[in-house]
Coordinates of C-alpha atoms in Angstrom, one line a residue:
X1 CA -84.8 -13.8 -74.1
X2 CA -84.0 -10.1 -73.4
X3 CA -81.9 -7.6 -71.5
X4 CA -84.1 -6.2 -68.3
X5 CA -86.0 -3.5 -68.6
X6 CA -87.2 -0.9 -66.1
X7 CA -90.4 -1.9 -65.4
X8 CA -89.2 -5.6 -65.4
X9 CA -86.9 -4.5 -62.0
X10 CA -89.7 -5.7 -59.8
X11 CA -91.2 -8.8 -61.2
X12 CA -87.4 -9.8 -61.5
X13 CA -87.2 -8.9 -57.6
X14 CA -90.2 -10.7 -56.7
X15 CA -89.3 -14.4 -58.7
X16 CA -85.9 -14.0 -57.2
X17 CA -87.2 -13.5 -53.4
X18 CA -89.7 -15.9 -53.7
X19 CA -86.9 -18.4 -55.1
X20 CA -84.3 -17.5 -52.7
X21 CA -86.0 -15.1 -49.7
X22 CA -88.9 -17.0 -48.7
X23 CA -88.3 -16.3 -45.3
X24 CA -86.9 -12.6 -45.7
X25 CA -84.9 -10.4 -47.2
X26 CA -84.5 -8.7 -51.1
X27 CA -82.6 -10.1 -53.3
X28 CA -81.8 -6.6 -55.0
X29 CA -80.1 -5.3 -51.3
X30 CA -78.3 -7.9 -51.1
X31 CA -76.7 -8.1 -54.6
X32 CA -76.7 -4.4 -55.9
X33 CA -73.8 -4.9 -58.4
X34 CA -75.6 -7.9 -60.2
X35 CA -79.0 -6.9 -60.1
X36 CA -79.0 -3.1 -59.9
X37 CA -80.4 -1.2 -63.6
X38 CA -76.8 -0.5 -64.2
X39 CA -76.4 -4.1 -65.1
X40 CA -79.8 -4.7 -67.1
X41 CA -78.2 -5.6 -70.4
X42 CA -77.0 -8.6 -68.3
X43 CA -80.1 -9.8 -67.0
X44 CA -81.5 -12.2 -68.9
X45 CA -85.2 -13.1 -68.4
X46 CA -87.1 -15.8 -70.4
X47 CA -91.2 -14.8 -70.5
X48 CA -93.8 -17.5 -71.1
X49 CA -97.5 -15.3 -72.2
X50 CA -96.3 -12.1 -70.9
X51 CA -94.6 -14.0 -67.7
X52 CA -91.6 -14.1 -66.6
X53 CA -90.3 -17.1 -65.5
X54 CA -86.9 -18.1 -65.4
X55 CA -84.0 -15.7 -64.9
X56 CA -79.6 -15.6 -65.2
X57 CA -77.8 -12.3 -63.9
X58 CA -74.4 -12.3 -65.3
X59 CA -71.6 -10.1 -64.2
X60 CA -68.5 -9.5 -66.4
X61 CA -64.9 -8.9 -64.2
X62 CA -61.7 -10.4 -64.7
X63 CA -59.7 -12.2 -62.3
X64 CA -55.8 -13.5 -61.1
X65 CA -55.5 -16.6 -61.5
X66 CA -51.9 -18.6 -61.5
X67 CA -50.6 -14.7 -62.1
X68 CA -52.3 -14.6 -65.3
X69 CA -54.8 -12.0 -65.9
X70 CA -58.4 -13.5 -67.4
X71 CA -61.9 -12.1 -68.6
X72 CA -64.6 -13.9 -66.8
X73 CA -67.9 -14.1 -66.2
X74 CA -69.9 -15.2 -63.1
X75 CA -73.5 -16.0 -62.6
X76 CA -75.8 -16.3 -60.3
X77 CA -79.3 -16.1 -59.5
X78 CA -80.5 -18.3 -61.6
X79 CA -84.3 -19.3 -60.9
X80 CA -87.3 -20.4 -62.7
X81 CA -90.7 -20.6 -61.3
X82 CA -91.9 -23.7 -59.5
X83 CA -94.3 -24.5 -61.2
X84 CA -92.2 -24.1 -64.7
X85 CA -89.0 -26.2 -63.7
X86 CA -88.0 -29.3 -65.3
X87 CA -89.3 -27.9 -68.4
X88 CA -85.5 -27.0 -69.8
X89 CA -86.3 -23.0 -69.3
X90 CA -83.0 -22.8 -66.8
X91 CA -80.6 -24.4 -69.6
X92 CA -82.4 -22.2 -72.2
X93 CA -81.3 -19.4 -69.9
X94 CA -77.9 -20.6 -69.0
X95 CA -77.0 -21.2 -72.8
X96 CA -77.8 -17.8 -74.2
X97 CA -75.9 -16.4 -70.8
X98 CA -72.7 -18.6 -71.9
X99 CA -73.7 -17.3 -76.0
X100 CA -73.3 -14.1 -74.7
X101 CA -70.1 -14.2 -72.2
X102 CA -68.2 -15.5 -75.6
X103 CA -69.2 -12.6 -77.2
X104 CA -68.5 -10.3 -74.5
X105 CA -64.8 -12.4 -74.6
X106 CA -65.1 -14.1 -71.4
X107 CA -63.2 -16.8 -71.7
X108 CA -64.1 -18.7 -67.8
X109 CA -67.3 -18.6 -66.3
X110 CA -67.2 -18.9 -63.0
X111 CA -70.4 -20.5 -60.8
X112 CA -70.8 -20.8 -57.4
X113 CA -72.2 -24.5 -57.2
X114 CA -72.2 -27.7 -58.3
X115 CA -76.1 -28.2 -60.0
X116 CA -77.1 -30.7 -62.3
X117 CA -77.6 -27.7 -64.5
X118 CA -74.0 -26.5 -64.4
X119 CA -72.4 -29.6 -64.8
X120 CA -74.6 -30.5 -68.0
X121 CA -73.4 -27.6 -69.1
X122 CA -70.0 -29.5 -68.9
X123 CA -69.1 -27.0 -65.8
X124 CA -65.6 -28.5 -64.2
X125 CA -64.5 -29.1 -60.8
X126 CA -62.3 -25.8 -59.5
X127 CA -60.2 -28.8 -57.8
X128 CA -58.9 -29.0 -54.1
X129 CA -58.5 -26.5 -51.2
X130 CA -56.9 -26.4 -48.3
X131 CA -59.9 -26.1 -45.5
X132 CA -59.0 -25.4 -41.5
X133 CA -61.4 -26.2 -38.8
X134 CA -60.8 -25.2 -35.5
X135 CA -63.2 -26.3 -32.6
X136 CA -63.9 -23.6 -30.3
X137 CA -62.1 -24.9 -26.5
X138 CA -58.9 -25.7 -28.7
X139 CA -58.3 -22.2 -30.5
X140 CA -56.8 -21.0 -26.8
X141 CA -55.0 -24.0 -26.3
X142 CA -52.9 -22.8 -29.6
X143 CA -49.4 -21.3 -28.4
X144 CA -50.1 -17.8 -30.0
X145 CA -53.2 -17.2 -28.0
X146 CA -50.9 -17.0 -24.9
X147 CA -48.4 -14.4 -26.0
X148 CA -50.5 -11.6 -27.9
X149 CA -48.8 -8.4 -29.5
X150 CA -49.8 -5.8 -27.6
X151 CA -49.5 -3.4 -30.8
X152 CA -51.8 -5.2 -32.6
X153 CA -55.6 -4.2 -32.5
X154 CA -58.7 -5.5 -34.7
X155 CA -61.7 -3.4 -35.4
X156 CA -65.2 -3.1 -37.7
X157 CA -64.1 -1.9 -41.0
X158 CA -65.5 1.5 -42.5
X159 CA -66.3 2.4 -45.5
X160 CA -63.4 4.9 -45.3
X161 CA -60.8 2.2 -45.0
X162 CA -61.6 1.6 -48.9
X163 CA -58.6 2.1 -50.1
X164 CA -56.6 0.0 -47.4
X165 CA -58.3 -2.6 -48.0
X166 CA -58.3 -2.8 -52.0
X167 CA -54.3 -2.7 -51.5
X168 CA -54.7 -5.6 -49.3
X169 CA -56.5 -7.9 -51.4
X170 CA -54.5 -6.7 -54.4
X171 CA -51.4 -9.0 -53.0
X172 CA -53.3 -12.0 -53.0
X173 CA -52.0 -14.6 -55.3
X174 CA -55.8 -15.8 -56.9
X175 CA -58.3 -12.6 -56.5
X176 CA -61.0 -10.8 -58.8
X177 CA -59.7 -7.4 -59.9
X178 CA -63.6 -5.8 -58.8
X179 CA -63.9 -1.8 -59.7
X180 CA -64.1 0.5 -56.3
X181 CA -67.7 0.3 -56.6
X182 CA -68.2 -3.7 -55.6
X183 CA -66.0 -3.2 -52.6
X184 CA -68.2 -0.3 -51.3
X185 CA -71.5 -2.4 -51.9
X186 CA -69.9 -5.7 -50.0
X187 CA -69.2 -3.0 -47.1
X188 CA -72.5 -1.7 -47.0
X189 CA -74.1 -4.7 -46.4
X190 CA -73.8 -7.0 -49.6
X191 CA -74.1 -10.5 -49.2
X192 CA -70.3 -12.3 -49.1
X193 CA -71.5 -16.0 -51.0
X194 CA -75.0 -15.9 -50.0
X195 CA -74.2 -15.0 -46.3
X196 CA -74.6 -11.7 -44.1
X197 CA -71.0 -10.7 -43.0
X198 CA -69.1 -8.5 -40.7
X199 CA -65.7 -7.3 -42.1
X200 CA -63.2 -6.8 -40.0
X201 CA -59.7 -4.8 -39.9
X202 CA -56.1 -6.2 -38.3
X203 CA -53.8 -3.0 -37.3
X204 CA -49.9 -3.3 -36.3
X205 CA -49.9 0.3 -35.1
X206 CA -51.0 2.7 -37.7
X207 CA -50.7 -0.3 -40.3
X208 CA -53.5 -1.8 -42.1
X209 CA -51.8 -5.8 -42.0
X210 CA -55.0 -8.0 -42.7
X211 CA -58.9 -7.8 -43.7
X212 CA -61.6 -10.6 -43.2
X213 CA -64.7 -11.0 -43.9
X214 CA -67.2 -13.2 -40.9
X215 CA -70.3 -15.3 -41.0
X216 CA -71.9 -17.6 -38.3
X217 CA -73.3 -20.4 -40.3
X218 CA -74.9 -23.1 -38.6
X219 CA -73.2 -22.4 -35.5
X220 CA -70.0 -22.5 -37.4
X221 CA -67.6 -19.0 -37.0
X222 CA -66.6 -19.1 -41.3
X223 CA -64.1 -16.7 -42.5
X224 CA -65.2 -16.2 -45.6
X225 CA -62.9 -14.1 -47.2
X226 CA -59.2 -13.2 -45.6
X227 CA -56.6 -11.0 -47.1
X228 CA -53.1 -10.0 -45.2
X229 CA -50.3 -12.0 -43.4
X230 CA -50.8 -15.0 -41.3
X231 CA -49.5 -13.2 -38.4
X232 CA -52.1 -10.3 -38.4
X233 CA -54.9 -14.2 -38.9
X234 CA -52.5 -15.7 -35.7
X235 CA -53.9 -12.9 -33.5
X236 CA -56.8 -12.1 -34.5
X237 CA -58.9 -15.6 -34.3
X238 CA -58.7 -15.2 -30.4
X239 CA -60.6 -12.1 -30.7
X240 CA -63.0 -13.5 -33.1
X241 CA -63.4 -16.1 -30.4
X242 CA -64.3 -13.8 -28.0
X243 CA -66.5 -11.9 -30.0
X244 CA -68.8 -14.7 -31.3
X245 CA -71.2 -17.4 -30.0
X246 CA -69.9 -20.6 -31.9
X247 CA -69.2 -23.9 -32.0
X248 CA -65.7 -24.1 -34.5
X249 CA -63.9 -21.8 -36.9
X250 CA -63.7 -22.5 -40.3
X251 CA -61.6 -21.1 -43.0
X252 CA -61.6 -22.2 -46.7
X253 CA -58.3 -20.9 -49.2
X254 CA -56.7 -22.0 -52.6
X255 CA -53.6 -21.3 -50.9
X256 CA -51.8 -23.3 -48.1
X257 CA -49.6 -20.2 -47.2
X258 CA -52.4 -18.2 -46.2
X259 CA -53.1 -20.3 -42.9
X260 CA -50.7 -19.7 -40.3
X261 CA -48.4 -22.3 -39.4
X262 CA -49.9 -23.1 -35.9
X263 CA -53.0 -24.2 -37.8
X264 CA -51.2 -27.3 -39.7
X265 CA -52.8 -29.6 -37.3
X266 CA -56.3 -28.3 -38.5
X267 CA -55.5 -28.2 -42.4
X268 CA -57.0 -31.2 -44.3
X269 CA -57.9 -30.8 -48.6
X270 CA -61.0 -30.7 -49.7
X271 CA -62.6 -30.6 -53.4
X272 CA -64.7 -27.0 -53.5
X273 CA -68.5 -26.8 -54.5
X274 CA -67.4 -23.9 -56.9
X275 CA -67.5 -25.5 -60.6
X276 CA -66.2 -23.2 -63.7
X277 CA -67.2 -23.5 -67.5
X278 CA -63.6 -22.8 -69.9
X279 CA -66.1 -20.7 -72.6
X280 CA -62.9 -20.3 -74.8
X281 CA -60.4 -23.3 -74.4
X282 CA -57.9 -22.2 -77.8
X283 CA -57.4 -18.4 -75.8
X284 CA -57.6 -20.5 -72.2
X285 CA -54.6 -22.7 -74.1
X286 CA -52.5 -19.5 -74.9
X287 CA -52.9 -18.0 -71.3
X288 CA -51.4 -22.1 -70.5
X289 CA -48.7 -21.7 -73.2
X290 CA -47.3 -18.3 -71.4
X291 CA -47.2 -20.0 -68.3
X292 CA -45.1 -23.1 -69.5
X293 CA -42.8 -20.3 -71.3
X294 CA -41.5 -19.6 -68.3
X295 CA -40.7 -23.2 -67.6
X296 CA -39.7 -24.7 -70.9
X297 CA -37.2 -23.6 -73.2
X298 CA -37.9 -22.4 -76.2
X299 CA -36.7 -26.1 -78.2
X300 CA -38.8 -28.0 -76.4
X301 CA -42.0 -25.5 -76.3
X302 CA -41.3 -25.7 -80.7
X303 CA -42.3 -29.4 -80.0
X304 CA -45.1 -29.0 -78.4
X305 CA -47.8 -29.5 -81.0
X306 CA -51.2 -28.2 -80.3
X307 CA -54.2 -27.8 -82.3
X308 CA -57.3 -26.3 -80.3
X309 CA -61.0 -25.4 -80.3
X310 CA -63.9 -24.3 -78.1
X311 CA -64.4 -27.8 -77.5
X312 CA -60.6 -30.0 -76.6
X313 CA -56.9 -29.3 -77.1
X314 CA -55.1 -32.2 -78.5
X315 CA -51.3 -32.3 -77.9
X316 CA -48.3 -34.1 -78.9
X317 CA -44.8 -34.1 -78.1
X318 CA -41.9 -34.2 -81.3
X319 CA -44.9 -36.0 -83.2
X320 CA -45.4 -38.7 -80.5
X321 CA -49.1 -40.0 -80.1
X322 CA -51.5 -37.2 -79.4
X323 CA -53.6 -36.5 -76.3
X324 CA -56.9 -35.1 -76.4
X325 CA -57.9 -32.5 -72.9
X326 CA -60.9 -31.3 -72.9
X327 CA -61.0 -27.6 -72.6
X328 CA -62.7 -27.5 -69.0
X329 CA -60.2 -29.5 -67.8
X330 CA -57.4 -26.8 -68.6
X331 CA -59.4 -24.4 -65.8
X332 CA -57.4 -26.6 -63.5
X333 CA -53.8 -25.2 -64.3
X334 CA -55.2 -22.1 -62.2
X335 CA -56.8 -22.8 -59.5
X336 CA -55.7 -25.3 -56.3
X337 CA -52.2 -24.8 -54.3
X338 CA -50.6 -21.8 -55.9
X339 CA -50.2 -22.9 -58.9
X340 CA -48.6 -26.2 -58.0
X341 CA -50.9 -28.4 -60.9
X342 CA -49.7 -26.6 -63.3
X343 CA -46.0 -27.2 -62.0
X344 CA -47.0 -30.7 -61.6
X345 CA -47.5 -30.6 -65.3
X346 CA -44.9 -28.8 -66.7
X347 CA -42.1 -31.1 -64.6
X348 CA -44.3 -33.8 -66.4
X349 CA -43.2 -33.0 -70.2
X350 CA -39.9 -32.1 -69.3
X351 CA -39.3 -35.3 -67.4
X352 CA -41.5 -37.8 -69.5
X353 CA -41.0 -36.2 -73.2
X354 CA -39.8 -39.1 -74.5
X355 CA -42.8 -41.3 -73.8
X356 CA -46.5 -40.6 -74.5
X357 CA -48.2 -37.6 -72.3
X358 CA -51.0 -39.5 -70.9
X359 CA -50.9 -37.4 -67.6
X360 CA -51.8 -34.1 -68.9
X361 CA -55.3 -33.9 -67.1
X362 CA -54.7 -32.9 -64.2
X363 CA -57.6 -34.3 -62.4
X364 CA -55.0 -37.0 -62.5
X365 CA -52.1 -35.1 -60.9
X366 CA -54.3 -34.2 -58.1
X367 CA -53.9 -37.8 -56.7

């Protein structure tokens, strides 16, 4: 394995648009940030007699999850030659990528799938998200469409509207914190997960009030990324309607309160395809512990016995029988509902402290 090299660029371009653009396209225009020379200590490539043939990009950000503040890491493109797979080269790969995000001090890594490679990698779940689908005849038949605000206007986004639009995402309660540079490449023409989007902008007056980010997939109108109230959404999905051949709209979110209430008849949960690696569960626990701070008091937090490695957290409560949590399993304190597992939990020591934790995971809470 080694960082990417100049001359490497192009026979890194060429396995990654034969794996992933075989009908068109480059993989480098569509994800500059990852696979631009900037990034080439990064790019790990694993050569077989001169050849290169499998292939991780990492990129190190951090993120805001459950109003905590965490290093991660994400992958993706991930590909080893055809004829090469099944030979272990991918997990080779993958394991000197998650080597390397520990070093770096990631302590998530965060993958955009749900591959037998990922999960052998003991990649978790990211747990349940709220998911509206709207077919296309009922979006006018919802009583907003009737009563528009006239003051209220949508337009394509430019890249002058930059900063607008970072202040927008930046009162979203999960979000990356991604440097000026990311945004601009996403407005230029990046690929938004793996799909070609329009971004668009929702004014009240002179007011910048909401940014989204559009795909038609499979006939399908997906809003693939939405930041702003659910008032500047309410208004303009009619528009959206108008401006695109479809069949239903679709819009995916960890948090319920992001869908306008007009929508509760289209809202159902579903479990996301997005799995995350804890790479660091004894830091992941201390990031945990602040969170129940705020909820315990300081007595019963002293009783709270932990002992934690890369590998499990086992607790116990006032020297009661201990529970063992694997340290993926603590990724789902911050992601889901706003943060409502991890209140599930914390109500559950505080109420049940006298009895034996054995609800702690909260793959079990979910139900």
């Amino acid at each position: 394995h080694y960082p990417l090299r100049r001359q490497r660029q192009m026979c890194i371009r060429d396995r990654l648009n034969t794996t992933f653009r075989s009908t068109g396209g480059c993989m480098v225009k569509d994800y500059p940030r990852l696979l631009d020379l900037d990034n080439k200590e990064n790019l790990l490539v694993l050569t077989k007699n001169g050849k290169l043939i499998s292939h991780c990009g990492m990129l190190f950000r951090e993120v805001v999850l459950g109003q905590i503040q965490i290093p991660i890491v994400s992958i993706g493109a991930v590909a080893t030659a055809k004829e090469e797979q099944g030979k272990g080269y991918a997990t080779n790969v993958l394991n000197h990528g998650i080597l390397k995000a520990k070093q770096r001090g990631a302590i998530l890594m965060i993958i955009s799938g749900d591959r037998g490679l990922y999960l052998r990698a003991n990649a978790a779940f990211c747990g349940d998200f709220w998911m509206a689908t709207i077919p296309y005849n009922a979006i006018n038949d919802i009583p907003y469409v009737k009563s528009p605000n006239d003051e209220i206007s949508l337009r394509r986004a430019k890249p002058s509207d930059i900063d607008q639009i970072i202040s927008l995402f930046s009162t979203k309660y999960t979000r990356y914190l991604l440097p000026r540079e990311d945004y601009f490449a996403v407005l230029n023409g990046a690929k938004v997960f793996d799909r070609d989007a329009d971004w668009w902008i929702v004014q009240h007056k002179n007011e910048f009030i909401g940014v989204g980010a559009l795909s038609v997939y499979q006939g399908v109108l997906v809003l693939l990324d939405w930041a702003g109230t659910t008032h500047a959404l309410e208004h303009a999905l009619p528009v959206w309607n108008a401006n695109y051949k479809h069949s239903a709209f679709c819009f995916i979110s960890s948090s319920k309160s992001q869908f306008p209430l007009t929508w509760s008849n289209y809202l159902q949960l579903r479990c996301t395809e997005g799995t995350v690696i804890v790479l660091k569960a004894d830091e992941m626990w201390q990031l945990c512990k602040t969170r129940l701070e705020e909820r315990l008091t300081h007595e019963e937090i002293n009783h709270l016995k932990v002992e934690s490695t890369n590998d499990y957290i086992r607790l116990s409560y006032k020297g009661g029988p201990s529970l063992e949590v694997k340290g993926q399993d603590l990724a789902f304190f911050f992601f889901g509902c706003e943060g409502i597992y991890l209140t599930a939990v914390t109500k559950h020591i505080i109420t049940k402290k006298k009895k034996k934790i054995t609800t702690l995971k909260v793959r079990i809470l979910q139900t």
